[in-house]
CSV table of C-alpha atoms in Angstrom, one decimal:
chain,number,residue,atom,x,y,z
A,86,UNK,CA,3.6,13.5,27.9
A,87,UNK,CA,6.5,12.6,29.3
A,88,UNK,CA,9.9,10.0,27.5
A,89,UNK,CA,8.7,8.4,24.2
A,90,UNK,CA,10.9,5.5,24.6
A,91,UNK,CA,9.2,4.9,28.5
A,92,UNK,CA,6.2,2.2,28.2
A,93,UNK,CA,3.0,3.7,28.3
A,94,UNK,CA,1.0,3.2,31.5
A,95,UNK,CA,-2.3,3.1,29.9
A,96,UNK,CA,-2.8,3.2,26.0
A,97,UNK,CA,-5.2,5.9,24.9
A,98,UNK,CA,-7.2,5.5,21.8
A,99,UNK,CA,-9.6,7.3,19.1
A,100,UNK,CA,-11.2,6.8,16.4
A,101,UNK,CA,-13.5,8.4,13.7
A,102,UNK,CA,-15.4,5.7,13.0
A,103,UNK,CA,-17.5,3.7,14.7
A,104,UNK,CA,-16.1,-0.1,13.4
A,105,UNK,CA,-17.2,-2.6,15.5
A,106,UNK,CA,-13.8,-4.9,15.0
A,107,UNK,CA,-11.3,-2.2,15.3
A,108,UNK,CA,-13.0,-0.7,18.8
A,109,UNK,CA,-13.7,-3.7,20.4
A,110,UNK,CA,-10.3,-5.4,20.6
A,111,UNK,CA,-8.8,-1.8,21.6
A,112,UNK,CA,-11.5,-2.4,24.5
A,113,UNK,CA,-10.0,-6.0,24.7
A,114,UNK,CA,-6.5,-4.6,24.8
A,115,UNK,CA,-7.5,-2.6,28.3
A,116,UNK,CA,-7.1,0.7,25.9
A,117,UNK,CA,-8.7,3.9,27.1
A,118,UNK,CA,-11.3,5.5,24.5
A,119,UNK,CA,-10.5,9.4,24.6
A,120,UNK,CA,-12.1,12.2,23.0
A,121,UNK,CA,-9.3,14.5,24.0
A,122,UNK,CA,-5.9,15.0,21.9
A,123,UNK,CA,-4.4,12.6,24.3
A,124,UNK,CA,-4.2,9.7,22.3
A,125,UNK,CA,-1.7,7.4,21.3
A,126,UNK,CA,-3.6,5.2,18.8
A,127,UNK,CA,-6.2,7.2,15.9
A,128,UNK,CA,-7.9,5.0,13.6
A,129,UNK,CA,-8.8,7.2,10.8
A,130,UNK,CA,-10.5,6.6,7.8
A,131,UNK,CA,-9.3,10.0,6.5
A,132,UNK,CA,-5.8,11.7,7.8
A,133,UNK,CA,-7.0,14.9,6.4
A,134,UNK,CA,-7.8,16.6,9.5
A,135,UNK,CA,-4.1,16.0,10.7
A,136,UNK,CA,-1.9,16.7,7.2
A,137,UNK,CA,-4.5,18.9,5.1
A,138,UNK,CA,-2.9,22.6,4.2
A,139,UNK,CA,-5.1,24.1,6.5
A,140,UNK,CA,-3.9,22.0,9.4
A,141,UNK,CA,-1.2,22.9,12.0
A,142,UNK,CA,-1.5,19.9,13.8
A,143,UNK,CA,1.6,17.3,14.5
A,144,UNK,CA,2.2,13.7,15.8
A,145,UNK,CA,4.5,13.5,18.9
A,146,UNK,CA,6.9,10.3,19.2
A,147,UNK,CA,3.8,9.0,21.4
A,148,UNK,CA,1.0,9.0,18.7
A,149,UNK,CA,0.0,6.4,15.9
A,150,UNK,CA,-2.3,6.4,12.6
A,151,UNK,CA,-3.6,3.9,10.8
A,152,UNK,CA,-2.7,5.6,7.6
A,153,UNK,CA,-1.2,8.4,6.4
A,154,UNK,CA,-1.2,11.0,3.3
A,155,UNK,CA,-1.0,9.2,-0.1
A,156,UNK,CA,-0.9,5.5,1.4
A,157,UNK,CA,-2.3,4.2,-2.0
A,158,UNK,CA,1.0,4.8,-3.7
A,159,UNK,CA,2.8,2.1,-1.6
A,160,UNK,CA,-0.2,-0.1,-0.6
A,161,UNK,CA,-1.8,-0.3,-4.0
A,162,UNK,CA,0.5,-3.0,-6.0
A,163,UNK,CA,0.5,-1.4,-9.4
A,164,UNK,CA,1.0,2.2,-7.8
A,165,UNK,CA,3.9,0.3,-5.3
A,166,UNK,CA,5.8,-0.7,-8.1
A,167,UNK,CA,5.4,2.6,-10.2
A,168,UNK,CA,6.9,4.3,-7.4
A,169,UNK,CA,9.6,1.5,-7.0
A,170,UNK,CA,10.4,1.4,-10.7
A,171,UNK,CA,10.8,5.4,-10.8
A,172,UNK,CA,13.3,5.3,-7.8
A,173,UNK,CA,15.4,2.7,-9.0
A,174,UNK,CA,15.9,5.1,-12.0
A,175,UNK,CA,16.3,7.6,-9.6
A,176,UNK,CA,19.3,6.2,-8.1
A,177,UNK,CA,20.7,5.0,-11.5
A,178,UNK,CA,20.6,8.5,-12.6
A,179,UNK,CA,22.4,9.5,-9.3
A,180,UNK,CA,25.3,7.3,-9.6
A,181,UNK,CA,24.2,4.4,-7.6
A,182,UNK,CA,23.7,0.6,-8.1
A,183,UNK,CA,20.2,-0.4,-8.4
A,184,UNK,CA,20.9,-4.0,-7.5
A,185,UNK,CA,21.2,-2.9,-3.9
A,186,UNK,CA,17.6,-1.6,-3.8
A,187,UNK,CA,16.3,-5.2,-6.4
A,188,UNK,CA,13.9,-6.4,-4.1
A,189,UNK,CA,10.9,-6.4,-6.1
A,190,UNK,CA,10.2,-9.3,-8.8
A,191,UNK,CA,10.1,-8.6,-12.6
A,192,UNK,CA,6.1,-6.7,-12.3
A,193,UNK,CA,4.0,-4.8,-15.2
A,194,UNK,CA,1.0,-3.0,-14.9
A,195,UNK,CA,-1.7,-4.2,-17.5
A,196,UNK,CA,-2.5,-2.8,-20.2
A,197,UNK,CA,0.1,-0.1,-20.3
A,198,UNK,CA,3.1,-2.4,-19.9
A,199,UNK,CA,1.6,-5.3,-22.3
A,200,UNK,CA,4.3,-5.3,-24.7
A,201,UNK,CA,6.7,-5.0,-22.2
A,202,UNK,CA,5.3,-7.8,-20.7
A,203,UNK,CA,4.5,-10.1,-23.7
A,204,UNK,CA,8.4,-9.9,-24.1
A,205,UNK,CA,9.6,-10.7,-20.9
A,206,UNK,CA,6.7,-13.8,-20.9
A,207,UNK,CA,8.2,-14.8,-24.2
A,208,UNK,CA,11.9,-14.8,-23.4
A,209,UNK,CA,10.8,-16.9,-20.0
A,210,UNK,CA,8.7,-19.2,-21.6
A,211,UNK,CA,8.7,-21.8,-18.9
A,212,UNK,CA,7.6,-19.2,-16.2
A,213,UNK,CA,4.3,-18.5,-14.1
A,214,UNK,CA,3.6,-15.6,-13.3
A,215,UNK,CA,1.1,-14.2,-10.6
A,216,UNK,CA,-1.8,-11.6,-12.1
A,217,UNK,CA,-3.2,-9.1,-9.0
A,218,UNK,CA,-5.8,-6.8,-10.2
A,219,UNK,CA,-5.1,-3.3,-9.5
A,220,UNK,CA,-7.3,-1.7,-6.2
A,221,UNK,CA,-8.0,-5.1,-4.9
A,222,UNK,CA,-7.6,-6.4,-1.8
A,223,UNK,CA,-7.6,-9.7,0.3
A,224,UNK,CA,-6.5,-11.9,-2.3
A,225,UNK,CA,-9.8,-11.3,-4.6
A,226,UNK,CA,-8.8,-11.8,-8.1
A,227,UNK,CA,-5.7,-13.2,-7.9
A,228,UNK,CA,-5.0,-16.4,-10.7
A,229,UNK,CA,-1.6,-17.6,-12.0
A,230,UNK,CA,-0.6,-18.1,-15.7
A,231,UNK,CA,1.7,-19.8,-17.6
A,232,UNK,CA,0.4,-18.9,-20.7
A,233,UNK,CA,0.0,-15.9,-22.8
A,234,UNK,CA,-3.5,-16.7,-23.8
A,235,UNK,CA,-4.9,-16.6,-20.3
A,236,UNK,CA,-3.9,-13.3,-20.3
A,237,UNK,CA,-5.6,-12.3,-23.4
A,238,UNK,CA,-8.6,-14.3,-22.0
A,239,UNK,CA,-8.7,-12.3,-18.0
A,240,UNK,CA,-8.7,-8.9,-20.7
A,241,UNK,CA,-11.4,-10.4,-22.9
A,242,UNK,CA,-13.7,-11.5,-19.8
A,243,UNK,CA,-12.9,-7.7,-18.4
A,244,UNK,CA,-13.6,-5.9,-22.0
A,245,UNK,CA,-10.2,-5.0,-22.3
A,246,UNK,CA,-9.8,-4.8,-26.1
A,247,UNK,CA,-6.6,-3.7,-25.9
A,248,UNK,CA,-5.0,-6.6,-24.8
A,249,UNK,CA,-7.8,-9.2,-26.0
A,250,UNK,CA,-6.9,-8.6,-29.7
């Protein structure tokens, strides 16, 4: 299809769904709707057709997804910083200085990091800190604190005994 670093003529686009938003402001754009493989945007809501173990199928240069395989483990906050905590002791263990990669604040996943937690809240005591439910998006649930009780309050009001008590 011809240099991938050339500006496409016409932008080609597909989808597997049939979301209003997302369709009508490729229409808006000028883009081409295309049933053919000979698109350049996909929105998918699953990229199993293109990565699953039965598939042979690959992107060129030219061609964009909306997501791709395990997205969750970077867009999801508490999987994010899993993932970030287990590299940073991934380059410790490898020699390297984990201050170059300390982008990320101080962050715990609740419950399991609780007492971790409840000591870095007590050693800051003058600190607010931000609380993100897990697998929520758009800012829903999000509340500050600045005191360890409202934490034991959010896991009462969820049934959370294990922080609550």
């Amino acid at each position: 299809m011809g240099d991938a670093r050339r500006p496409l003529e016409v932008v080609k686009w597909r989808a597997d769904t049939e979301k209003s938003t997302v369709c009508g402001n490729f229409e808006k754009r000028g883009w081409v709707h295309t049933d053919e493989d000979d698109w350049n945007v996909y929105w998918a809501n699953s990229v199993r057709q293109f990565f699953g173990p039965d598939s042979f199928y690959r992107l060129t240069d030219w061609q964009l997804l909306n997501h791709f395989p395990n997205h969750y483990e970077l867009t999801r906050k508490d999987l994010l910083v899993k993932n970030y905590n287990r590299y940073k002791r991934e380059v410790e263990k490898n020699g390297g200085n984990s201050k170059d990669i300390d982008f990320i604040p101080v962050s715990y996943a609740l419950p399991s990091d609780y007492m971790l937690f409840q000591e870095e809240f007590r050693r800051r005591p003058n600190s607010l800190w931000i609380m993100k439910p897990a697998s929520k998006a758009r800012g829903v649930g999000i509340f500050m604190v600045h005191k360890l009780a409202q934490v034991k309050q959010w896991a009462q009001s969820k049934g959370n005994s294990q922080l609550a008590g």
